[in-house]
């Protein structure tokens, strides 16, 4: 679909959502990518570098420079956290291993969760700062705030009644997606807020908003107190992945990364 048509199509369906007073979108860029060069679009860090994966290979690029990291021993990365651009976190669920990379994608540290005591089986992880990570432990079915340098669980939630579907976090708060709820937790393992949801398959955190993507390709916006912002966007176009950073929505369709400026009205 041509650049202009993609833009108009988006605004048509934004109007149909009926809450345009809360969200204003403007298409501000379109970055070409070699078609089918990557399987997944991870997102854009605070220095405007784009991250992709394909099989075992992680790529960081600004379309001028490019860095790659691959670890065939550990398999395909399950998640890549770019929250801290100076120390990236790669999680390999198949081998239950965390790998930390510097900004040039050089390996800094590797944590094999199978070899620590007590052992942990991770389902989801997210980076923080210092030497801690958010880690969902399948053994206890709880979210932990874990110091990997000292092998010390600083705090953890009470066991969940269901398995999480997705995890997103910043340095102080984690948001856990279940099949019918989003719940937030602080670094002490305390439940802060919950919101009932339906059909959301992925959530991302950006500043003061949590954005959920549904099975119908609808984007729902919540503030961090998890009150529904009563706003939604439907993108009717073939796209593969999305990310949100610094109030910009990034959409990857296999050959381009579209950048939309998000202007979100306050409550």
mmCIF file of C-alpha atoms in Angstrom:
data_model
loop_
_atom_site.group_PDB
_atom_site.id
_atom_site.type_symbol
_atom_site.label_atom_id
_atom_site.label_comp_id
_atom_site.label_asym_id
_atom_site.label_seq_id
_atom_site.Cartn_x
_atom_site.Cartn_y
_atom_site.Cartn_z
ATOM 1 C CA UNK A 1 0.000 0.000 0.000
ATOM 2 C CA UNK A 2 1.444 3.413 -0.911
ATOM 3 C CA UNK A 3 2.655 5.673 1.835
ATOM 4 C CA UNK A 4 -0.171 8.200 1.385
ATOM 5 C CA UNK A 5 -2.915 5.579 1.356
ATOM 6 C CA UNK A 6 -1.628 3.961 4.506
ATOM 7 C CA UNK A 7 -1.865 7.347 6.224
ATOM 8 C CA UNK A 8 -5.430 8.029 5.085
ATOM 9 C CA UNK A 9 -6.622 4.541 5.879
ATOM 10 C CA UNK A 10 -5.388 4.885 9.428
ATOM 11 C CA UNK A 11 -7.235 8.122 10.031
ATOM 12 C CA UNK A 12 -10.450 6.741 8.575
ATOM 13 C CA UNK A 13 -10.505 3.955 11.107
ATOM 14 C CA UNK A 14 -9.408 6.243 13.893
ATOM 15 C CA UNK A 15 -12.498 8.307 13.227
ATOM 16 C CA UNK A 16 -14.614 5.159 13.271
ATOM 17 C CA UNK A 17 -13.330 4.362 16.761
ATOM 18 C CA UNK A 18 -15.323 7.342 17.973
ATOM 19 C CA UNK A 19 -12.842 8.817 20.449
ATOM 20 C CA UNK A 20 -10.626 11.035 18.343
ATOM 21 C CA UNK A 21 -10.641 13.728 21.029
ATOM 22 C CA UNK A 22 -8.273 11.554 23.080
ATOM 23 C CA UNK A 23 -5.760 10.461 20.437
ATOM 24 C CA UNK A 24 -4.183 12.432 17.624
ATOM 25 C CA UNK A 25 -1.911 10.592 15.210
ATOM 26 C CA UNK A 26 0.403 11.955 12.589
ATOM 27 C CA UNK A 27 2.491 9.883 10.220
ATOM 28 C CA UNK A 28 5.944 11.453 10.365
ATOM 29 C CA UNK A 29 8.312 8.920 8.812
ATOM 30 C CA UNK A 30 8.597 5.740 6.787
ATOM 31 C CA UNK A 31 11.861 3.809 6.988
ATOM 32 C CA UNK A 32 12.491 1.256 4.220
ATOM 33 C CA UNK A 33 13.736 -2.187 5.201
ATOM 34 C CA UNK A 34 14.810 -4.970 2.856
ATOM 35 C CA UNK A 35 11.707 -7.065 2.332
ATOM 36 C CA UNK A 36 11.530 -10.109 4.623
ATOM 37 C CA UNK A 37 15.040 -9.434 5.924
ATOM 38 C CA UNK A 38 13.743 -9.831 9.483
ATOM 39 C CA UNK A 39 11.171 -12.012 11.208
ATOM 40 C CA UNK A 40 10.394 -9.728 14.153
ATOM 41 C CA UNK A 41 10.543 -6.024 14.848
ATOM 42 C CA UNK A 42 11.501 -5.451 18.482
ATOM 43 C CA UNK A 43 11.307 -1.682 18.672
ATOM 44 C CA UNK A 44 13.235 1.585 18.785
ATOM 45 C CA UNK A 45 15.461 2.569 21.705
ATOM 46 C CA UNK A 46 15.905 6.010 23.232
ATOM 47 C CA UNK A 47 18.728 6.745 20.748
ATOM 48 C CA UNK A 48 16.461 5.947 17.759
ATOM 49 C CA UNK A 49 18.141 2.679 16.822
ATOM 50 C CA UNK A 50 15.874 -0.024 15.409
ATOM 51 C CA UNK A 51 16.068 -3.630 16.623
ATOM 52 C CA UNK A 52 15.046 -6.739 14.708
ATOM 53 C CA UNK A 53 15.511 -10.485 14.982
ATOM 54 C CA UNK A 54 15.576 -13.290 12.451
ATOM 55 C CA UNK A 55 16.070 -16.808 13.747
ATOM 56 C CA UNK A 56 19.128 -16.612 16.034
ATOM 57 C CA UNK A 57 20.333 -13.213 14.797
ATOM 58 C CA UNK A 58 19.681 -9.892 16.545
ATOM 59 C CA UNK A 59 20.227 -6.718 14.512
ATOM 60 C CA UNK A 60 20.582 -3.123 15.673
ATOM 61 C CA UNK A 61 20.563 -0.485 12.949
ATOM 62 C CA UNK A 62 19.826 3.115 12.031
ATOM 63 C CA UNK A 63 19.847 2.192 8.313
ATOM 64 C CA UNK A 64 23.393 3.541 8.114
ATOM 65 C CA UNK A 65 25.232 1.503 10.716
ATOM 66 C CA UNK A 66 24.467 -2.065 11.683
ATOM 67 C CA UNK A 67 25.478 -4.376 14.517
ATOM 68 C CA UNK A 68 24.533 -8.033 14.874
ATOM 69 C CA UNK A 69 24.627 -10.670 17.594
ATOM 70 C CA UNK A 70 23.909 -14.367 17.226
ATOM 71 C CA UNK A 71 24.221 -17.243 19.644
ATOM 72 C CA UNK A 72 23.454 -20.523 17.901
ATOM 73 C CA UNK A 73 24.197 -22.466 21.061
ATOM 74 C CA UNK A 74 21.281 -20.864 22.908
ATOM 75 C CA UNK A 75 18.807 -20.909 20.017
ATOM 76 C CA UNK A 76 16.362 -18.213 18.982
ATOM 77 C CA UNK A 77 15.840 -15.310 21.392
ATOM 78 C CA UNK A 78 12.419 -15.315 23.026
ATOM 79 C CA UNK A 79 12.461 -11.658 24.044
ATOM 80 C CA UNK A 80 14.832 -8.736 23.724
ATOM 81 C CA UNK A 81 14.584 -5.873 26.201
ATOM 82 C CA UNK A 82 15.887 -2.526 24.926
ATOM 83 C CA UNK A 83 14.681 -0.550 27.944
ATOM 84 C CA UNK A 84 18.291 0.169 28.902
ATOM 85 C CA UNK A 85 20.095 0.972 25.605
ATOM 86 C CA UNK A 86 23.523 0.578 27.237
ATOM 87 C CA UNK A 87 22.781 -2.920 28.520
ATOM 88 C CA UNK A 88 20.307 -4.998 26.543
ATOM 89 C CA UNK A 89 18.707 -8.131 27.929
ATOM 90 C CA UNK A 90 18.170 -11.167 25.700
ATOM 91 C CA UNK A 91 16.087 -14.042 27.080
ATOM 92 C CA UNK A 92 16.335 -17.535 25.638
ATOM 93 C CA UNK A 93 13.435 -19.578 26.981
ATOM 94 C CA UNK A 94 14.537 -22.774 25.237
ATOM 95 C CA UNK A 95 17.747 -22.851 27.265
ATOM 96 C CA UNK A 96 16.465 -20.807 30.256
ATOM 97 C CA UNK A 97 19.293 -18.296 29.890
ATOM 98 C CA UNK A 98 19.727 -14.532 30.165
ATOM 99 C CA UNK A 99 22.359 -12.746 28.073
ATOM 100 C CA UNK A 100 23.348 -9.109 28.556
ATOM 101 C CA UNK A 101 24.762 -7.127 25.628
ATOM 102 C CA UNK A 102 26.425 -3.731 25.445
ATOM 103 C CA UNK A 103 25.352 -1.046 22.985
ATOM 104 C CA UNK A 104 27.524 -2.605 20.265
ATOM 105 C CA UNK A 105 25.897 -6.024 20.876
ATOM 106 C CA UNK A 106 28.988 -7.467 22.528
ATOM 107 C CA UNK A 107 28.193 -10.035 25.193
ATOM 108 C CA UNK A 108 28.730 -8.709 28.710
ATOM 109 C CA UNK A 109 27.336 -11.458 30.885
ATOM 110 C CA UNK A 110 25.446 -14.711 30.701
ATOM 111 C CA UNK A 111 23.169 -16.083 33.437
ATOM 112 C CA UNK A 112 22.181 -19.739 33.168
ATOM 113 C CA UNK A 113 19.094 -20.012 35.356
ATOM 114 C CA UNK A 114 19.401 -23.809 35.366
ATOM 115 C CA UNK A 115 22.611 -23.690 37.386
ATOM 116 C CA UNK A 116 21.617 -21.318 40.197
ATOM 117 C CA UNK A 117 20.209 -22.368 43.570
ATOM 118 C CA UNK A 118 17.305 -22.390 43.924
ATOM 119 C CA UNK A 119 16.799 -22.887 40.202
ATOM 120 C CA UNK A 120 14.360 -20.759 38.260
ATOM 121 C CA UNK A 121 12.419 -21.469 35.086
ATOM 122 C CA UNK A 122 11.621 -18.168 33.436
ATOM 123 C CA UNK A 123 8.590 -17.513 31.263
ATOM 124 C CA UNK A 124 8.995 -13.748 30.835
ATOM 125 C CA UNK A 125 11.799 -11.327 31.639
ATOM 126 C CA UNK A 126 12.314 -7.572 31.404
ATOM 127 C CA UNK A 127 15.345 -5.452 32.104
ATOM 128 C CA UNK A 128 15.628 -2.743 34.749
ATOM 129 C CA UNK A 129 18.792 -0.953 35.879
ATOM 130 C CA UNK A 130 21.741 -1.783 38.081
ATOM 131 C CA UNK A 131 21.874 -5.608 38.375
ATOM 132 C CA UNK A 132 18.172 -6.423 38.591
ATOM 133 C CA UNK A 133 15.605 -7.881 36.212
ATOM 134 C CA UNK A 134 11.902 -8.568 36.323
ATOM 135 C CA UNK A 135 11.471 -12.329 35.992
ATOM 136 C CA UNK A 136 8.370 -14.498 35.950
ATOM 137 C CA UNK A 137 9.293 -17.812 37.587
ATOM 138 C CA UNK A 138 7.202 -20.695 36.281
ATOM 139 C CA UNK A 139 8.097 -22.844 39.297
ATOM 140 C CA UNK A 140 6.330 -20.505 41.703
ATOM 141 C CA UNK A 141 4.130 -18.790 39.077
ATOM 142 C CA UNK A 142 5.097 -15.432 40.523
ATOM 143 C CA UNK A 143 6.859 -12.295 39.358
ATOM 144 C CA UNK A 144 10.268 -11.699 40.936
ATOM 145 C CA UNK A 145 12.501 -8.657 41.197
ATOM 146 C CA UNK A 146 15.775 -10.518 40.863
ATOM 147 C CA UNK A 147 19.384 -9.421 41.376
ATOM 148 C CA UNK A 148 21.374 -11.652 39.053
ATOM 149 C CA UNK A 149 24.777 -10.496 40.249
ATOM 150 C CA UNK A 150 24.160 -11.669 43.825
ATOM 151 C CA UNK A 151 21.648 -14.386 42.849
ATOM 152 C CA UNK A 152 19.174 -12.781 45.224
ATOM 153 C CA UNK A 153 15.411 -12.454 44.815
ATOM 154 C CA UNK A 154 14.758 -9.032 46.307
ATOM 155 C CA UNK A 155 10.981 -9.398 46.235
ATOM 156 C CA UNK A 156 8.233 -11.417 44.601
ATOM 157 C CA UNK A 157 4.488 -11.333 44.182
ATOM 158 C CA UNK A 158 2.120 -13.847 45.676
ATOM 159 C CA UNK A 159 1.591 -16.753 43.237
ATOM 160 C CA UNK A 160 -0.664 -15.946 40.308
ATOM 161 C CA UNK A 161 -3.806 -17.990 39.731
ATOM 162 C CA UNK A 162 -3.104 -18.011 35.971
ATOM 163 C CA UNK A 163 -0.035 -17.882 33.756
ATOM 164 C CA UNK A 164 0.860 -14.494 32.311
ATOM 165 C CA UNK A 165 0.454 -13.871 28.598
ATOM 166 C CA UNK A 166 2.828 -10.925 28.395
ATOM 167 C CA UNK A 167 5.078 -8.722 30.525
ATOM 168 C CA UNK A 168 6.152 -5.117 30.079
ATOM 169 C CA UNK A 169 7.921 -2.922 32.608
ATOM 170 C CA UNK A 170 10.020 0.106 33.372
ATOM 171 C CA UNK A 171 12.554 0.547 36.159
ATOM 172 C CA UNK A 172 9.968 0.693 38.950
ATOM 173 C CA UNK A 173 6.713 -0.926 37.795
ATOM 174 C CA UNK A 174 5.819 -4.121 35.964
ATOM 175 C CA UNK A 175 2.579 -4.677 34.032
ATOM 176 C CA UNK A 176 1.469 -8.287 33.646
ATOM 177 C CA UNK A 177 -1.101 -9.344 31.064
ATOM 178 C CA UNK A 178 -3.390 -12.264 31.880
ATOM 179 C CA UNK A 179 -6.176 -13.585 29.664
ATOM 180 C CA UNK A 180 -8.770 -11.227 31.168
ATOM 181 C CA UNK A 181 -6.766 -8.686 33.185
ATOM 182 C CA UNK A 182 -3.791 -6.354 33.200
ATOM 183 C CA UNK A 183 -2.213 -5.926 36.640
ATOM 184 C CA UNK A 184 0.634 -3.689 37.802
ATOM 185 C CA UNK A 185 3.198 -4.465 40.517
ATOM 186 C CA UNK A 186 5.928 -2.431 42.167
ATOM 187 C CA UNK A 187 9.506 -3.533 42.917
ATOM 188 C CA UNK A 188 8.376 -4.786 46.336
ATOM 189 C CA UNK A 189 6.028 -7.310 44.765
ATOM 190 C CA UNK A 190 2.918 -5.393 45.785
ATOM 191 C CA UNK A 191 -0.141 -5.392 43.564
ATOM 192 C CA UNK A 192 -0.986 -1.796 42.604
ATOM 193 C CA UNK A 193 -3.834 -1.849 40.080
ATOM 194 C CA UNK A 194 -5.793 -4.233 37.860
ATOM 195 C CA UNK A 195 -8.053 -3.673 34.878
ATOM 196 C CA UNK A 196 -10.393 -6.123 33.168
ATOM 197 C CA UNK A 197 -9.627 -6.627 29.469
ATOM 198 C CA UNK A 198 -10.661 -8.871 26.585
ATOM 199 C CA UNK A 199 -8.687 -10.362 23.688
ATOM 200 C CA UNK A 200 -5.483 -8.418 24.309
ATOM 201 C CA UNK A 201 -2.423 -10.345 23.107
ATOM 202 C CA UNK A 202 0.420 -7.894 23.795
ATOM 203 C CA UNK A 203 1.062 -4.847 25.944
ATOM 204 C CA UNK A 204 3.800 -2.212 25.844
ATOM 205 C CA UNK A 205 4.623 0.602 28.241
ATOM 206 C CA UNK A 206 5.472 4.136 27.168
ATOM 207 C CA UNK A 207 5.853 6.943 29.702
ATOM 208 C CA UNK A 208 2.395 7.389 31.248
ATOM 209 C CA UNK A 209 0.514 4.916 29.065
ATOM 210 C CA UNK A 210 0.062 1.177 28.664
ATOM 211 C CA UNK A 211 -0.922 0.220 25.129
ATOM 212 C CA UNK A 212 -2.607 -3.080 24.390
ATOM 213 C CA UNK A 213 -3.031 -4.747 21.000
ATOM 214 C CA UNK A 214 -6.041 -7.002 20.481
ATOM 215 C CA UNK A 215 -6.659 -9.979 18.221
ATOM 216 C CA UNK A 216 -8.628 -7.586 15.972
ATOM 217 C CA UNK A 217 -5.569 -5.333 15.492
ATOM 218 C CA UNK A 218 -7.117 -2.709 17.742
ATOM 219 C CA UNK A 219 -4.908 -0.571 20.000
ATOM 220 C CA UNK A 220 -6.300 0.270 23.431
ATOM 221 C CA UNK A 221 -4.781 2.985 25.613
ATOM 222 C CA UNK A 222 -4.688 2.928 29.398
ATOM 223 C CA UNK A 223 -3.021 5.316 31.783
ATOM 224 C CA UNK A 224 -0.615 3.721 34.270
ATOM 225 C CA UNK A 225 -3.379 3.522 36.877
ATOM 226 C CA UNK A 226 -4.939 1.118 34.331
ATOM 227 C CA UNK A 227 -8.029 3.212 33.804
ATOM 228 C CA UNK A 228 -9.149 2.841 30.217
ATOM 229 C CA UNK A 229 -8.442 6.037 28.353
ATOM 230 C CA UNK A 230 -11.609 5.377 26.307
ATOM 231 C CA UNK A 231 -9.540 5.551 23.166
ATOM 232 C CA UNK A 232 -8.793 3.048 20.468
ATOM 233 C CA UNK A 233 -7.246 2.811 17.034
ATOM 234 C CA UNK A 234 -7.829 0.153 14.420
ATOM 235 C CA UNK A 235 -5.160 -0.334 11.769
ATOM 236 C CA UNK A 236 -6.603 -2.065 8.731
ATOM 237 C CA UNK A 237 -3.402 -2.922 6.938
ATOM 238 C CA UNK A 238 -1.066 -5.894 6.679
ATOM 239 C CA UNK A 239 1.505 -5.416 9.415
ATOM 240 C CA UNK A 240 3.596 -7.773 11.511
ATOM 241 C CA UNK A 241 4.809 -6.010 14.652
ATOM 242 C CA UNK A 242 4.481 -2.782 16.566
ATOM 243 C CA UNK A 243 6.292 -0.860 19.261
ATOM 244 C CA UNK A 244 5.762 2.370 21.165
ATOM 245 C CA UNK A 245 8.536 4.645 22.405
ATOM 246 C CA UNK A 246 8.665 8.310 23.416
ATOM 247 C CA UNK A 247 5.051 8.827 22.342
ATOM 248 C CA UNK A 248 5.656 7.406 18.887
ATOM 249 C CA UNK A 249 3.893 4.361 17.465
ATOM 250 C CA UNK A 250 6.070 2.218 15.181
ATOM 251 C CA UNK A 251 4.449 -0.214 12.756
ATOM 252 C CA UNK A 252 6.493 -2.798 10.846
ATOM 253 C CA UNK A 253 4.984 -4.460 7.774
ATOM 254 C CA UNK A 254 7.955 -6.485 6.508
ATOM 255 C CA UNK A 255 9.354 -3.832 4.202
ATOM 256 C CA UNK A 256 8.923 -0.541 6.086
ATOM 257 C CA UNK A 257 8.777 0.836 9.599
ATOM 258 C CA UNK A 258 6.104 3.539 9.802
ATOM 259 C CA UNK A 259 6.442 6.138 12.554
ATOM 260 C CA UNK A 260 3.388 7.927 13.960
ATOM 261 C CA UNK A 261 3.529 10.762 16.454
ATOM 262 C CA UNK A 262 1.096 10.062 19.273
ATOM 263 C CA UNK A 263 -0.512 13.041 20.936
ATOM 264 C CA UNK A 264 -2.463 11.690 23.892
ATOM 265 C CA UNK A 265 -4.781 13.989 25.791
ATOM 266 C CA UNK A 266 -4.580 13.917 29.578
ATOM 267 C CA UNK A 267 -7.482 12.958 31.779
#
